[in-house]
Structures are given as structure tokens and as C-alpha cells.
CSV table of N, CA and C in Angstrom, one decimal:
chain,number,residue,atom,x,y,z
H,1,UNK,N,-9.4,-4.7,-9.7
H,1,UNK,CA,-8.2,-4.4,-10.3
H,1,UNK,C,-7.2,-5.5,-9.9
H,2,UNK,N,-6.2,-5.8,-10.8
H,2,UNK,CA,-5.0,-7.0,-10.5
H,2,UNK,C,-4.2,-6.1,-10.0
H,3,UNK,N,-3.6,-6.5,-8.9
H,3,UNK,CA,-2.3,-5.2,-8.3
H,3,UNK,C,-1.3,-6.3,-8.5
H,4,UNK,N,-0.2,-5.8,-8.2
H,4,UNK,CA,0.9,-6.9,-8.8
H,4,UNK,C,1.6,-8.2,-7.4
H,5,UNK,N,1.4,-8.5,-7.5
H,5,UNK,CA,2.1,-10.2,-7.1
H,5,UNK,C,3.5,-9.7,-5.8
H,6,UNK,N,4.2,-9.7,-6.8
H,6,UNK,CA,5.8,-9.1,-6.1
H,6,UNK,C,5.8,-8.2,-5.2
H,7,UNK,N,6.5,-8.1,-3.6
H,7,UNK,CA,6.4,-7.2,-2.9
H,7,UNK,C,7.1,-5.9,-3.4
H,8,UNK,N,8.2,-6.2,-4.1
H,8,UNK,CA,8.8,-4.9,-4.1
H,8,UNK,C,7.8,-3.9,-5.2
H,9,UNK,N,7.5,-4.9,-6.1
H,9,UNK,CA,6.6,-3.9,-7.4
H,9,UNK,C,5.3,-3.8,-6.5
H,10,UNK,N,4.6,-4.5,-6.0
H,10,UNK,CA,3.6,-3.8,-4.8
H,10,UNK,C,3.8,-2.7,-4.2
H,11,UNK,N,5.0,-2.4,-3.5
H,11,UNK,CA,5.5,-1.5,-2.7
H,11,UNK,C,5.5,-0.4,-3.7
H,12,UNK,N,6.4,-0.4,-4.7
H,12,UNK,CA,6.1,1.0,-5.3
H,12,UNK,C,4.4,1.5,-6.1
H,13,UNK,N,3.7,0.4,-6.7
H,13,UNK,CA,2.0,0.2,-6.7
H,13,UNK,C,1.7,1.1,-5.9
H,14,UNK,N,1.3,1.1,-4.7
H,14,UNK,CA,0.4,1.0,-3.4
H,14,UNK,C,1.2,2.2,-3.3
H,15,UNK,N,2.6,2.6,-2.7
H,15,UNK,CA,2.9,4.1,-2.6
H,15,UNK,C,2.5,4.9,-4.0
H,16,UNK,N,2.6,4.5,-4.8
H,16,UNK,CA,2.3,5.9,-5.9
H,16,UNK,C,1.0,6.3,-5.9
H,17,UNK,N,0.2,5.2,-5.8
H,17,UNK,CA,-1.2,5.4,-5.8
H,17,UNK,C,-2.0,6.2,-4.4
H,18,UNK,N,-1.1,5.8,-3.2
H,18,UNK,CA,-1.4,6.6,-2.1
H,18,UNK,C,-0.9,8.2,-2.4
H,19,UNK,N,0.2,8.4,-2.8
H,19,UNK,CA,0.4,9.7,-3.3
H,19,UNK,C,-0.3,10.4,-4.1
H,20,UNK,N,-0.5,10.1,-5.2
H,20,UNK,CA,-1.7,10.1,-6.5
H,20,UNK,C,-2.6,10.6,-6.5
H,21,UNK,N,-3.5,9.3,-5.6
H,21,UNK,CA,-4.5,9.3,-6.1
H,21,UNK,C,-5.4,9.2,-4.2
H,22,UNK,N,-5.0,8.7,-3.4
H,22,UNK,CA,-5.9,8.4,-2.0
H,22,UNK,C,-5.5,8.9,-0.8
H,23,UNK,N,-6.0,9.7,-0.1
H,23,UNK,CA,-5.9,10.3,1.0
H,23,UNK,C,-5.5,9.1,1.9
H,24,UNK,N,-5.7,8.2,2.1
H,24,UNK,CA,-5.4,6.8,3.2
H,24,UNK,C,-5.3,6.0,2.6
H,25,UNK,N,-4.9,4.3,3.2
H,25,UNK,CA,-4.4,3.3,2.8
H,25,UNK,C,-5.9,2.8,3.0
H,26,UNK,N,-6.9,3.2,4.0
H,26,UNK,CA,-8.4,3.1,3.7
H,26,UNK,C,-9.3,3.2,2.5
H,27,UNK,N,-8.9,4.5,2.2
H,27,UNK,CA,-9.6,4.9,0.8
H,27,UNK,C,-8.9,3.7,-0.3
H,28,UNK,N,-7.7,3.8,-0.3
H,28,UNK,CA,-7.3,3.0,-1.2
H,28,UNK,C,-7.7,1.3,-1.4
H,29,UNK,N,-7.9,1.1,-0.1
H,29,UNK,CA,-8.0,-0.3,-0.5
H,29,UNK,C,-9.5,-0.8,-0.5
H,30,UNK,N,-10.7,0.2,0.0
H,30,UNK,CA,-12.0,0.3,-0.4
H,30,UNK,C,-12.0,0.2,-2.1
H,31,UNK,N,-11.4,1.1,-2.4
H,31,UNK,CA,-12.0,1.7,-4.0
H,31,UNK,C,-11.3,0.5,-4.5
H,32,UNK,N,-10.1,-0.2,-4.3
H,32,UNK,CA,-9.6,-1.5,-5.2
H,32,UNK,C,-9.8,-2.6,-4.9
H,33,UNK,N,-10.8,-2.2,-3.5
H,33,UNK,CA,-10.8,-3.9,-3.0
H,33,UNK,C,-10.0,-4.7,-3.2
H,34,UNK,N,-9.1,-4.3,-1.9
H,34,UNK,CA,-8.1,-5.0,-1.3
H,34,UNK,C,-8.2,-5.5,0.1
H,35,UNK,N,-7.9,-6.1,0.8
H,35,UNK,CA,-7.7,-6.6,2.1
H,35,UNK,C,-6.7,-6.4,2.5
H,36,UNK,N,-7.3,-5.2,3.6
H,36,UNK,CA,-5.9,-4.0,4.1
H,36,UNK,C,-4.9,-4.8,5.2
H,37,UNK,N,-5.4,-6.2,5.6
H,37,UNK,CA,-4.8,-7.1,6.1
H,37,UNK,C,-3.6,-7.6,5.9
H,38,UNK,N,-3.7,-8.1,4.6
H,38,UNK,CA,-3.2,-9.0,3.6
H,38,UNK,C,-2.2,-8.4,3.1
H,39,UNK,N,-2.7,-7.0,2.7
H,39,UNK,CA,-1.4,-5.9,1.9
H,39,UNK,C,-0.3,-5.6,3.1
H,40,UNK,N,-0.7,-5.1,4.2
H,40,UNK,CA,0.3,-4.7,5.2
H,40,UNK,C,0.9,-6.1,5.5
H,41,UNK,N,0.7,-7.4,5.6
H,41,UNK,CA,1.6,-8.6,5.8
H,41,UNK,C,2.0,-8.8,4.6
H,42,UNK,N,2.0,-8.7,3.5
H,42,UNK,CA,2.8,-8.7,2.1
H,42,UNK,C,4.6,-7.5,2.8
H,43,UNK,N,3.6,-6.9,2.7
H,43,UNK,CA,4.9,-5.5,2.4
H,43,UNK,C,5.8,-6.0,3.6
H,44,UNK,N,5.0,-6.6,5.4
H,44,UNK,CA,5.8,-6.4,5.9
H,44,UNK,C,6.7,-7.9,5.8
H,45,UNK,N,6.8,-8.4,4.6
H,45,UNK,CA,8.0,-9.7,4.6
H,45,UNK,C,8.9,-9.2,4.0
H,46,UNK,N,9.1,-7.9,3.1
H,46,UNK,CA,10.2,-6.7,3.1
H,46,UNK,C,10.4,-5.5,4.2
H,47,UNK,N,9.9,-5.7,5.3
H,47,UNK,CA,10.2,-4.6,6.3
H,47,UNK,C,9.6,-3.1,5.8
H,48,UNK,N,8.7,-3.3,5.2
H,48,UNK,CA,8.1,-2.0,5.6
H,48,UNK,C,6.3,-1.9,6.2
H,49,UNK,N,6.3,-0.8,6.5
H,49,UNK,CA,4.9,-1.0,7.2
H,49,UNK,C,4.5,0.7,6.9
H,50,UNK,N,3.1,0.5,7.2
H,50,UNK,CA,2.3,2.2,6.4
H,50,UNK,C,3.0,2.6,7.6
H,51,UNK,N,2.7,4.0,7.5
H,51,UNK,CA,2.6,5.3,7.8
H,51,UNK,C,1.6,6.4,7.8
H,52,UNK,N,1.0,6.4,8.8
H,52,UNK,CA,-0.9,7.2,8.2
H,52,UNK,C,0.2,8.7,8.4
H,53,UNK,N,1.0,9.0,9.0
H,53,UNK,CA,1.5,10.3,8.7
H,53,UNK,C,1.7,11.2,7.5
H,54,UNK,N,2.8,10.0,7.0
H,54,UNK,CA,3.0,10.4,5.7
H,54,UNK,C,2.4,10.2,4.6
H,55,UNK,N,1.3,8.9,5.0
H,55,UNK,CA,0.2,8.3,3.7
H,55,UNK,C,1.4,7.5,2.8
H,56,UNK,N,1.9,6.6,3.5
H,56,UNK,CA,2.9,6.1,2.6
H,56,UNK,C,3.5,4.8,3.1
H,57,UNK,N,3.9,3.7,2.2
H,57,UNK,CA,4.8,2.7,3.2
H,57,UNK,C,6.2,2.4,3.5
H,58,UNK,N,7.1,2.5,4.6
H,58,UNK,CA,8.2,3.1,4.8
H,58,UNK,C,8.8,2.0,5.4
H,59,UNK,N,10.3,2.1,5.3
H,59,UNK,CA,10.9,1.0,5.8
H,59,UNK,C,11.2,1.1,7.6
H,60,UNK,N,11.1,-0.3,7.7
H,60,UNK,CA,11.3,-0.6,9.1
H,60,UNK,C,12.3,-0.6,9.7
């Protein structure tokens, strides 16, 4: 899957689909193969970072 480039259009990506569609940022980034590395240092050059609480990524 192409997920989008842009942190902020990422950020809303990756939250909808965690709400949606995937119990964790695990599940999610298995099934799209993603590098759950990669995505958390993306998002966090806008200050947010997951939340396994809420299943969601939240501002810092």
C-alpha cells in the first residue's frame, strides 16, 4: 500500500485506520507493511507520538 508522504496527511492516514480498521499500531503496520520505526519518527517531527491506550497518535 502507498500511504501518503506528508506528516500531517500521514497523521490523519494512520489515526483513521487505527480507529477503523486495527486494534494496534502492530496490527496495522504488519498488514501494510510498514516500518513501525520509521512511522513513529515521521509523526514525531510534528510532535506526536502513539498511544497504545487510546490506539491512536496524539500530540506531544
Amino acid at each position: 500500500m502507498n500511504i501518503p508522504k506528508d506528516p500531517v496527511i500521514l497523521l490523519s492516514f494512520v489515526n483513521t485506520k487505527l480507529r477503523d480498521e486495527y486494534p494496534s499500531l502492530d496490527d496495522l503496520c504488519l498488514s501494510l507493511n510498514i516500518d513501525r520505526t520509521q512511522l513513529e519518527a515521521t509523526l514525531s517531527t510534528i510532535a506526536y507520538t502513539y498511544n497504545p491506550e487510546t490506539n491512536h497518535f496524539i500530540s506531544v
